[in-house]
Short mmCIF file of C-alpha atoms and ligand atoms in Angstrom, two decimals:
data_model
loop_
_atom_site.label_atom_id
_atom_site.label_comp_id
_atom_site.label_asym_id
_atom_site.label_seq_id
_atom_site.Cartn_x
_atom_site.Cartn_y
_atom_site.Cartn_z
CA MET A 1 -13.67 -24.61 -3.78
CA MET A 2 -14.68 -22.04 -6.35
CA TYR A 3 -11.75 -20.89 -8.43
CA TRP A 4 -12.21 -18.56 -11.35
CA ASN A 5 -8.78 -19.12 -12.84
CA LYS A 6 -7.22 -22.10 -11.13
CA PRO A 7 -3.91 -22.15 -13.05
CA SER A 8 -3.21 -18.57 -12.01
CA GLU A 9 -4.67 -18.68 -8.51
CA CYS A 10 -2.88 -21.89 -7.58
CA MET A 11 0.33 -21.34 -9.54
CA ASP A 12 3.46 -22.84 -8.06
CA ARG A 13 5.22 -20.08 -6.09
CA LYS A 14 8.50 -20.47 -7.90
CA LYS A 15 6.76 -20.03 -11.24
CA LEU A 16 4.80 -17.12 -9.85
CA GLU A 17 7.98 -15.36 -8.77
CA GLU A 18 9.60 -15.97 -12.16
CA LEU A 19 6.56 -14.44 -13.77
CA GLN A 20 6.74 -11.46 -11.43
CA SER A 21 10.39 -10.91 -12.27
CA GLN A 22 9.72 -10.98 -16.01
CA GLN A 23 6.76 -8.65 -15.73
CA LEU A 24 8.65 -6.27 -13.44
CA VAL A 25 11.45 -5.92 -15.98
CA LYS A 26 8.90 -5.13 -18.71
CA THR A 27 7.10 -2.63 -16.53
CA ILE A 28 10.28 -0.75 -15.66
CA GLU A 29 11.20 -0.53 -19.33
CA ARG A 30 7.74 0.70 -20.15
CA VAL A 31 7.71 3.46 -17.54
CA TYR A 32 11.30 4.49 -18.29
CA TYR A 33 10.60 5.03 -21.96
CA ASN A 34 7.00 6.26 -21.72
CA VAL A 35 6.69 8.31 -18.54
CA PRO A 36 9.09 11.27 -18.28
CA TYR A 37 8.42 11.53 -14.57
CA TYR A 38 9.77 8.02 -13.90
CA ARG A 39 12.62 8.43 -16.36
CA ASN A 40 13.83 11.61 -14.64
CA LEU A 41 13.48 10.06 -11.23
CA MET A 42 15.45 6.97 -12.25
CA GLN A 43 18.13 9.07 -13.91
CA GLU A 44 18.45 11.14 -10.74
CA LYS A 45 19.00 7.95 -8.78
CA GLY A 46 21.37 6.61 -11.40
CA ILE A 47 19.19 3.60 -12.22
CA MET A 48 18.92 2.33 -15.77
CA PRO A 49 16.21 -0.13 -16.88
CA GLU A 50 18.95 -2.79 -17.38
CA ASP A 51 19.75 -2.56 -13.66
CA ILE A 52 16.41 -4.10 -12.84
CA LYS A 53 16.76 -7.80 -13.62
CA GLY A 54 14.07 -9.21 -11.38
CA LEU A 55 12.32 -9.20 -8.02
CA GLU A 56 15.61 -8.97 -6.15
CA ASP A 57 16.16 -5.48 -7.59
CA LEU A 58 12.76 -4.10 -6.64
CA SER A 59 14.00 -2.33 -3.52
CA LYS A 60 16.44 -0.26 -5.62
CA LEU A 61 13.52 1.59 -7.12
CA PRO A 62 12.10 4.80 -5.64
CA PHE A 63 8.63 4.92 -4.06
CA THR A 64 5.61 6.61 -5.60
CA THR A 65 3.16 8.49 -3.36
CA LYS A 66 -0.25 10.06 -3.68
CA ASP A 67 1.49 13.43 -3.84
CA ASP A 68 3.41 12.32 -6.92
CA LEU A 69 0.11 11.52 -8.59
CA ARG A 70 -1.34 14.86 -7.54
CA ASN A 71 1.73 16.78 -8.73
CA ASN A 72 1.31 15.18 -12.14
CA TYR A 73 -2.41 15.93 -12.27
CA PRO A 74 -4.29 14.94 -14.30
CA TYR A 75 -2.54 12.70 -16.86
CA GLY A 76 1.18 13.14 -16.14
CA LEU A 77 1.82 9.55 -15.08
CA PHE A 78 -0.06 7.88 -17.92
CA ALA A 79 2.17 5.59 -19.95
CA VAL A 80 0.06 5.66 -23.12
CA PRO A 81 -1.46 8.45 -25.21
CA LEU A 82 -4.95 9.49 -24.20
CA SER A 83 -6.30 7.94 -27.41
CA GLU A 84 -5.49 4.52 -25.90
CA ILE A 85 -7.35 5.29 -22.66
CA VAL A 86 -10.94 4.06 -22.60
CA ARG A 87 -11.87 4.86 -18.99
CA ILE A 88 -10.94 7.43 -16.39
CA HIS A 89 -11.59 7.14 -12.65
CA ALA A 90 -10.64 9.46 -9.83
CA SER A 91 -10.64 9.36 -6.06
CA SER A 92 -11.55 12.51 -4.27
CA GLY A 93 -9.34 12.27 -1.21
CA THR A 94 -9.69 14.69 1.65
CA THR A 95 -7.94 17.75 0.26
CA GLY A 96 -7.50 19.47 -3.07
CA LYS A 97 -7.25 17.82 -6.44
CA PRO A 98 -8.40 14.24 -6.98
CA THR A 99 -6.01 11.52 -8.06
CA VAL A 100 -6.74 10.46 -11.60
CA VAL A 101 -6.23 7.02 -13.13
CA GLY A 102 -6.70 5.80 -16.71
CA TYR A 103 -7.39 2.34 -18.15
CA THR A 104 -6.65 0.99 -21.59
CA ARG A 105 -9.00 -1.56 -23.10
CA GLU A 106 -6.59 -4.27 -21.97
CA ASP A 107 -6.58 -2.83 -18.44
CA ILE A 108 -10.37 -3.09 -18.32
CA THR A 109 -10.07 -6.74 -19.38
CA THR A 110 -7.48 -7.38 -16.65
CA TRP A 111 -9.58 -5.60 -14.06
CA SER A 112 -12.72 -7.55 -14.99
CA GLU A 113 -10.75 -10.80 -14.78
CA LEU A 114 -9.41 -9.90 -11.34
CA MET A 115 -12.82 -8.86 -10.10
CA ALA A 116 -14.35 -12.09 -11.40
CA ARG A 117 -11.63 -13.91 -9.44
CA THR A 118 -12.34 -11.81 -6.38
CA LEU A 119 -16.07 -12.47 -6.51
CA ALA A 120 -15.57 -16.21 -7.02
CA CYS A 121 -13.07 -16.26 -4.17
CA GLY A 122 -15.76 -14.70 -1.99
CA GLY A 123 -18.34 -17.33 -2.92
CA ALA A 124 -20.10 -15.91 -5.99
CA SER A 125 -20.63 -17.79 -9.26
CA LYS A 126 -22.53 -17.52 -12.53
CA HIS A 127 -25.60 -18.59 -10.61
CA SER A 128 -25.41 -15.60 -8.29
CA VAL A 129 -27.61 -12.53 -8.40
CA ILE A 130 -25.25 -9.74 -7.44
CA GLN A 131 -26.58 -6.43 -6.19
CA VAL A 132 -23.87 -3.85 -6.70
CA ALA A 133 -24.52 -1.15 -4.10
CA TYR A 134 -21.09 0.45 -4.33
CA GLY A 135 -21.28 3.90 -5.90
CA TYR A 136 -21.13 4.05 -9.71
CA GLY A 137 -19.19 6.96 -11.12
CA LEU A 138 -15.67 8.23 -10.66
CA PHE A 139 -15.31 5.90 -7.66
CA THR A 140 -13.92 2.57 -8.81
CA GLY A 141 -16.21 0.46 -6.59
CA GLY A 142 -19.41 0.32 -8.65
CA LEU A 143 -18.05 -0.16 -12.16
CA GLY A 144 -15.16 -2.34 -11.00
CA VAL A 145 -17.42 -4.86 -9.30
CA HIS A 146 -19.97 -4.57 -12.11
CA TYR A 147 -17.56 -5.61 -14.87
CA GLY A 148 -16.23 -8.47 -12.76
CA ALA A 149 -19.72 -9.73 -11.99
CA GLU A 150 -20.65 -9.71 -15.68
CA ARG A 151 -17.41 -11.47 -16.55
CA LEU A 152 -18.26 -14.11 -13.96
CA GLY A 153 -21.59 -14.55 -15.72
CA ALA A 154 -23.66 -13.63 -12.70
CA SER A 155 -26.86 -11.61 -12.96
CA VAL A 156 -25.94 -8.06 -12.04
CA ILE A 157 -28.21 -5.49 -10.44
CA PRO A 158 -26.43 -2.16 -10.95
CA ILE A 159 -28.32 -0.27 -8.27
CA SER A 160 -25.37 1.86 -6.99
CA GLY A 161 -25.42 3.29 -3.46
CA GLY A 162 -28.35 5.04 -1.79
CA ASN A 163 -32.13 4.78 -1.70
CA THR A 164 -31.91 2.13 0.96
CA LYS A 165 -35.58 1.14 1.02
CA ARG A 166 -35.36 0.34 -2.64
CA GLN A 167 -32.21 -1.69 -1.98
CA VAL A 168 -34.21 -3.83 0.44
CA MET A 169 -37.18 -4.15 -1.87
CA LEU A 170 -35.07 -5.24 -4.85
CA MET A 171 -32.98 -7.52 -2.69
CA ARG A 172 -36.16 -9.37 -1.77
CA ASP A 173 -38.03 -9.18 -5.08
CA PHE A 174 -35.06 -9.92 -7.37
CA GLY A 175 -33.72 -12.72 -5.17
CA THR A 176 -30.30 -11.15 -4.60
CA THR A 177 -27.79 -13.71 -3.37
CA VAL A 178 -24.71 -11.48 -3.13
CA LEU A 179 -24.63 -7.95 -1.79
CA ALA A 180 -21.61 -5.86 -2.73
CA CYS A 181 -21.15 -2.57 -0.83
CA THR A 182 -19.15 -1.00 2.00
CA PRO A 183 -19.48 -2.74 5.39
CA SER A 184 -21.02 0.37 6.93
CA TYR A 185 -23.65 0.48 4.21
CA ALA A 186 -24.39 -3.24 4.62
CA LEU A 187 -25.11 -2.54 8.26
CA HIS A 188 -27.39 0.32 7.34
CA ILE A 189 -29.26 -1.85 4.86
CA ALA A 190 -29.79 -4.40 7.66
CA GLU A 191 -31.18 -1.67 9.85
CA VAL A 192 -33.61 -0.40 7.23
CA MET A 193 -34.69 -3.97 6.49
CA LYS A 194 -35.68 -4.31 10.11
CA GLU A 195 -37.60 -1.01 10.05
CA MET A 196 -39.44 -2.15 6.94
CA LYS A 197 -40.25 -5.40 8.73
CA VAL A 198 -38.85 -7.49 5.91
CA PRO A 199 -38.05 -10.84 7.51
CA ARG A 200 -34.75 -12.51 6.72
CA SER A 201 -36.63 -15.56 5.49
CA GLU A 202 -37.87 -13.57 2.48
CA LEU A 203 -34.30 -13.03 1.29
CA LYS A 204 -32.01 -15.35 -0.64
CA LEU A 205 -28.91 -13.44 0.44
CA LYS A 206 -25.83 -15.58 1.12
CA TYR A 207 -22.72 -13.45 0.79
CA GLY A 208 -21.60 -9.91 1.37
CA ILE A 209 -18.58 -8.79 -0.69
CA LEU A 210 -17.59 -5.86 1.42
CA GLY A 211 -14.70 -3.44 1.37
CA ALA A 212 -13.41 0.04 0.53
CA GLU A 213 -13.04 0.98 4.21
CA PRO A 214 -11.53 -0.51 7.36
CA TRP A 215 -13.80 -2.74 9.46
CA THR A 216 -13.10 -4.92 12.45
CA GLU A 217 -13.81 -8.61 13.06
CA GLU A 218 -16.43 -7.44 15.56
CA LEU A 219 -18.23 -5.48 12.88
CA ARG A 220 -18.05 -8.48 10.58
CA LYS A 221 -19.84 -10.57 13.18
CA GLU A 222 -22.58 -7.95 13.58
CA ILE A 223 -23.14 -7.80 9.84
CA GLU A 224 -23.14 -11.57 9.47
CA GLU A 225 -25.69 -11.93 12.25
CA LYS A 226 -27.93 -9.09 11.19
CA LEU A 227 -28.04 -10.06 7.52
CA GLY A 228 -27.60 -13.79 8.01
CA ILE A 229 -24.71 -13.97 5.53
CA THR A 230 -21.03 -14.75 5.17
CA ALA A 231 -19.22 -11.41 4.96
CA ILE A 232 -16.06 -11.36 2.87
CA ASP A 233 -13.47 -8.59 2.94
CA ILE A 234 -12.17 -7.26 -0.38
CA TYR A 235 -9.40 -4.72 -0.73
CA GLY A 236 -8.18 -2.40 -3.42
CA LEU A 237 -7.34 1.16 -4.31
CA SER A 238 -7.82 3.30 -7.38
CA GLU A 239 -4.10 3.94 -7.84
CA ILE A 240 -3.43 0.20 -8.21
CA ILE A 241 -6.57 -0.79 -10.18
CA GLY A 242 -9.60 -0.29 -7.88
CA PRO A 243 -11.29 -3.23 -6.13
CA GLY A 244 -9.74 -6.53 -7.22
CA VAL A 245 -6.29 -6.17 -5.65
CA ALA A 246 -6.93 -8.68 -2.86
CA SER A 247 -9.75 -10.79 -1.50
CA GLU A 248 -10.53 -13.11 1.37
CA CYS A 249 -11.42 -16.68 0.56
CA GLN A 250 -13.91 -18.79 2.48
CA TYR A 251 -11.38 -19.20 5.30
CA LYS A 252 -11.55 -15.47 6.12
CA ASN A 253 -8.01 -15.44 7.40
CA GLY A 254 -6.20 -12.81 5.37
CA LEU A 255 -6.76 -11.53 1.84
CA HIS A 256 -5.08 -13.17 -1.16
CA ILE A 257 -3.23 -10.54 -3.18
CA TRP A 258 -3.43 -11.29 -6.91
CA GLU A 259 0.32 -11.52 -7.23
CA ASP A 260 0.45 -12.29 -10.93
CA HIS A 261 -0.55 -8.61 -11.36
CA PHE A 262 0.72 -6.81 -8.27
CA ILE A 263 3.90 -7.19 -6.21
CA PRO A 264 3.37 -6.37 -2.55
CA GLU A 265 5.96 -5.26 0.00
CA ILE A 266 5.71 -4.19 3.62
CA ILE A 267 7.92 -1.29 4.63
CA ASP A 268 8.70 0.65 7.74
CA PRO A 269 6.71 3.85 7.12
CA LYS A 270 9.38 5.95 8.84
CA THR A 271 12.53 4.64 7.16
CA GLY A 272 11.20 3.08 3.97
CA GLU A 273 13.10 -0.11 4.77
CA VAL A 274 11.55 -3.38 3.54
CA LEU A 275 10.39 -5.48 6.50
CA PRO A 276 10.61 -9.27 6.76
CA GLU A 277 7.60 -11.57 6.36
CA GLY A 278 5.01 -11.24 9.09
CA CYS A 279 6.02 -7.78 10.28
CA GLU A 280 3.41 -5.08 10.42
CA GLY A 281 4.06 -2.00 8.33
CA GLU A 282 2.94 0.05 5.35
CA LEU A 283 1.72 -1.87 2.34
CA VAL A 284 3.44 -0.99 -0.95
CA PHE A 285 2.41 -2.21 -4.42
CA THR A 286 4.04 -2.36 -7.83
CA THR A 287 1.73 -3.09 -10.75
CA ILE A 288 3.23 -5.45 -13.33
CA THR A 289 0.54 -5.79 -15.99
CA LYS A 290 -1.12 -2.40 -16.10
CA GLU A 291 -0.77 -0.33 -19.28
CA GLY A 292 -2.57 2.98 -18.69
CA ILE A 293 -0.92 3.99 -15.48
CA PRO A 294 1.61 1.52 -14.15
CA VAL A 295 2.79 2.46 -10.65
CA ILE A 296 6.10 1.60 -9.08
CA ARG A 297 6.31 0.90 -5.35
CA TYR A 298 3.16 2.83 -4.51
CA ARG A 299 2.88 3.67 -0.82
CA THR A 300 -0.71 2.91 0.18
CA ARG A 301 -0.48 4.21 3.77
CA ASP A 302 -2.50 1.13 4.71
CA ILE A 303 -1.13 -0.91 7.58
CA SER A 304 -0.94 -4.67 7.12
CA SER A 305 1.44 -7.62 7.11
CA LEU A 306 2.09 -10.48 4.67
CA ASN A 307 1.64 -14.19 5.28
CA TYR A 308 3.23 -16.60 2.78
CA GLU A 309 2.07 -19.78 4.49
CA PRO A 310 -0.06 -22.05 2.31
CA CYS A 311 -3.79 -21.42 2.65
CA PRO A 312 -6.16 -24.38 3.00
CA CYS A 313 -8.14 -23.03 0.03
CA GLY A 314 -5.27 -24.05 -2.24
CA ARG A 315 -4.54 -20.59 -3.61
CA THR A 316 -0.82 -19.89 -3.53
CA HIS A 317 -1.04 -16.12 -3.58
CA VAL A 318 0.22 -14.38 -0.44
CA ARG A 319 -2.30 -13.25 2.14
CA MET A 320 -2.31 -9.72 3.54
CA HIS A 321 -3.70 -9.16 6.99
CA LYS A 322 -7.02 -7.35 7.12
CA VAL A 323 -6.34 -3.60 7.00
CA LEU A 324 -7.50 -2.03 10.24
CA GLY A 325 -5.95 1.38 9.88
CA ARG A 326 -3.88 3.77 7.82
CA THR A 327 -0.71 5.56 8.76
CA ASP A 328 -2.67 8.77 8.28
CA ASP A 329 -5.82 7.92 10.22
CA MET A 330 -3.94 7.16 13.37
CA LEU A 331 -5.06 9.76 15.86
CA ILE A 332 -2.69 11.13 18.43
CA ILE A 333 -4.71 12.14 21.42
CA ARG A 334 -2.74 13.48 24.38
CA GLY A 335 0.23 11.65 22.98
CA VAL A 336 -1.56 8.32 22.77
CA ASN A 337 -1.75 6.64 19.36
CA VAL A 338 -5.29 5.53 18.63
CA PHE A 339 -6.82 3.87 15.61
CA PRO A 340 -10.58 4.26 15.23
CA SER A 341 -10.80 0.49 14.73
CA GLN A 342 -9.52 -0.11 18.29
CA ILE A 343 -12.45 1.85 19.65
CA GLU A 344 -14.83 0.10 17.24
CA SER A 345 -13.83 -3.28 18.70
CA ILE A 346 -14.39 -2.06 22.26
CA LEU A 347 -17.78 -0.56 21.47
CA ILE A 348 -19.10 -3.64 19.73
CA ASN A 349 -17.78 -6.03 22.38
CA ILE A 350 -19.47 -4.18 25.18
CA GLY A 351 -22.99 -4.77 23.84
CA ASP A 352 -26.14 -2.71 24.49
CA THR A 353 -24.96 -0.35 21.77
CA GLU A 354 -25.43 -0.18 18.03
CA PRO A 355 -22.27 -0.23 15.91
CA HIS A 356 -22.76 3.38 14.81
CA TYR A 357 -20.26 5.74 16.36
CA LEU A 358 -18.35 8.96 15.90
CA LEU A 359 -15.12 10.02 17.56
CA VAL A 360 -15.07 13.75 18.24
CA ILE A 361 -11.66 15.16 19.05
CA ASP A 362 -11.10 18.71 20.19
CA ARG A 363 -8.60 20.83 21.99
CA VAL A 364 -9.71 22.63 25.10
CA GLY A 365 -6.98 24.99 26.21
CA ASN A 366 -3.89 22.91 25.62
CA MET A 367 -5.56 19.60 26.28
CA ASP A 368 -6.88 17.21 23.66
CA SER A 369 -10.28 15.82 24.43
CA LEU A 370 -11.87 12.68 23.05
CA GLU A 371 -15.61 12.26 23.00
CA VAL A 372 -17.05 8.97 21.87
CA TRP A 373 -20.57 9.24 20.52
CA ILE A 374 -22.31 5.93 20.37
CA GLU A 375 -25.86 4.89 19.70
CA VAL A 376 -27.66 2.95 22.38
CA SER A 377 -29.85 0.00 21.49
CA GLU A 378 -33.53 0.81 21.22
CA ASN A 379 -34.56 -1.29 24.23
CA LEU A 380 -31.97 0.22 26.53
CA PHE A 381 -32.60 3.79 25.49
CA SER A 382 -36.09 3.86 26.92
CA ASP A 383 -34.72 2.28 30.08
CA GLU A 384 -33.83 3.89 33.35
CA VAL A 385 -31.11 6.51 33.67
CA ARG A 386 -29.10 4.38 36.07
CA LYS A 387 -28.52 1.72 33.43
CA LEU A 388 -27.42 4.29 30.88
CA GLU A 389 -24.97 5.81 33.35
CA SER A 390 -23.53 2.42 34.07
CA LEU A 391 -23.12 1.72 30.35
CA LYS A 392 -21.28 5.02 29.92
CA HIS A 393 -18.88 4.09 32.67
CA ARG A 394 -18.30 0.63 31.33
CA ILE A 395 -17.35 2.04 27.93
CA ALA A 396 -15.10 4.74 29.37
CA ASN A 397 -13.38 2.20 31.65
CA GLU A 398 -12.84 -0.23 28.84
CA ILE A 399 -11.30 2.49 26.64
CA TYR A 400 -9.11 3.55 29.54
CA SER A 401 -7.91 0.08 30.32
CA THR A 402 -7.23 -0.79 26.67
CA LEU A 403 -5.73 2.45 25.44
CA GLY A 404 -4.78 4.30 28.62
CA LEU A 405 -6.86 7.20 27.48
CA SER A 406 -9.73 8.86 29.29
CA ALA A 407 -12.66 9.59 27.05
CA LYS A 408 -16.00 11.20 27.54
CA VAL A 409 -18.77 8.91 26.37
CA LYS A 410 -21.92 10.40 24.95
CA LEU A 411 -24.81 8.00 24.47
CA VAL A 412 -27.04 9.14 21.67
CA GLU A 413 -30.48 8.02 20.55
CA PRO A 414 -30.75 5.25 18.02
CA LYS A 415 -30.38 6.48 14.41
CA THR A 416 -28.90 9.88 15.21
CA ILE A 417 -25.42 9.31 13.83
CA GLU A 418 -25.32 9.93 10.12
CA ARG A 419 -25.45 6.76 8.00
CA SER A 420 -23.14 6.43 5.05
CA GLN A 421 -23.98 5.00 1.66
CA GLY A 422 -20.32 4.68 0.82
CA LYS A 423 -17.31 5.04 3.06
CA ALA A 424 -18.26 5.83 6.65
CA LYS A 425 -16.92 8.88 8.43
CA ARG A 426 -15.88 7.84 11.93
CA VAL A 427 -13.83 10.78 13.09
CA LEU A 428 -14.53 14.48 13.56
CA ASP A 429 -11.26 16.17 14.45
CA ARG A 430 -11.92 19.76 15.46
CA ARG A 431 -8.32 20.45 16.38
CA LYS A 432 -7.33 21.20 12.79
O1 DLL B 501 -11.97 1.96 -2.13
C1 DLL B 501 -11.51 0.53 -4.03
C2 DLL B 501 -12.48 -0.46 -3.53
C3 DLL B 501 -13.80 -0.41 -3.92
C4 DLL B 501 -12.07 -1.49 -2.69
C5 DLL B 501 -14.72 -1.36 -3.50
C6 DLL B 501 -12.95 -2.46 -2.25
C7 DLL B 501 -14.27 -2.38 -2.66
P1 DLL B 501 -10.18 4.12 -3.15
O2 DLL B 501 -11.42 4.94 -3.12
O3 DLL B 501 -9.04 4.60 -3.97
O4 DLL B 501 -10.47 2.69 -3.71
O5 DLL B 501 -9.72 3.93 -1.66
C8 DLL B 501 -8.63 3.10 -1.35
O6 DLL B 501 -9.60 2.52 0.79
O7 DLL B 501 -6.07 2.63 0.42
C9 DLL B 501 -7.74 1.73 1.96
O8 DLL B 501 -7.33 2.75 2.84
C10 DLL B 501 -9.24 1.71 1.89
N1 DLL B 501 -9.73 0.35 1.68
C11 DLL B 501 -10.13 -0.24 0.55
N2 DLL B 501 -10.53 -1.52 0.78
C12 DLL B 501 -10.34 -1.73 2.11
C13 DLL B 501 -10.54 -2.85 2.98
C14 DLL B 501 -11.36 1.78 -3.18
N3 DLL B 501 -11.05 -4.00 2.55
C15 DLL B 501 -8.42 3.03 0.14
N4 DLL B 501 -10.19 -2.69 4.29
C16 DLL B 501 -7.35 2.07 0.53
C17 DLL B 501 -9.68 -1.54 4.74
C18 DLL B 501 -9.81 -0.54 2.67
N5 DLL B 501 -9.50 -0.46 3.99
#
């Protein structure tokens, strides 16, 4: 078992919770005295820093949302003067102003430590050659993984996203053992590798450290088969630190949340009520070591659940269920709630298709329509029409029987759906 920081990763849970309580108290003091926004909010609610004595008081505190960050654009929630900030990242989001986050030198150290942990948890070590194909720039993926990989002592190839042929060439020539990128990009790299006729045997690749977007177990299997690797899911978000919030271990059964730095909760997204262990709901995080921009009870909109049972890997940190959807990417089509990941599972299970798809939603008259565009495998595409028709029906039937929703299936030629180099776009909603 490869631990990066065994005392922290395997800390006794009682000690861990004591540590969380202490750090929470410090964090609340820090934001109360250093961030006017939090001070005003707490005063409005009649909460003084002394009222927060430990974990048991967490639920007294108000939530923070992406809108709160936007309304305080760009630096309003920073808890230190800008002279103490050594790095700024931002996430673009779908509308308007980006959300901006700042790191002190100490925050960068913490982040690197957590990313080193994450990479080790996923199978990497100082002997690894890590190709970082997450985007470098304002996005936290590239630089976050990069600093962690250097901290780990691995050999880092900072290639960033894009130029896929070169990714394949370097992966072969430089003997890459770990590929770090989004799952959709990993799949695209596999595809280009095949086009370039680079055989798997010429690669040393062992692990994929994949994240930044939702992906199903079915997609994991595809990636593992196509690249001949173990694919590990890593989770994080800019508002909390970037990648390095949680990671799967070799058991691939939930992601360990680095609880000595972040306190997770699961809430009912409608009422805000904290839900008991095991229930599915919205994931909420409080940072307890961050200096630049500590966040209190941040609502991620990601849907997950928490599992406190001991993991065979020996790490004591709670596991979050793989995130398969967000409260805001749930589609409501003719009144039926649909997550893109549900359709992804169906499409991959059915076979004869490539895992590249797009859901096109429109409104014709007063009726919502769902069209599922899916690429057909090369060998089937040149085949007879009858087979294609039957495939279309099979997919539509399967969607109907799983979701109770009739969909029009459009089979498209291989390689016609746009490939992403970062986060994939799976939905085109024309109703808006
Ligand atoms: O995506 C940080 C990151 C970079 C994570 C590289 C992992 C690897 P943001 O751009 O702020 O940060 O987007 C955060 O992406 O709230 C989730 O909705 C989604 N997300 C991130 N990781 C996963 C994952 C980075 N493993 C948002 N599974 C989050 C599902 C994920 N969704």
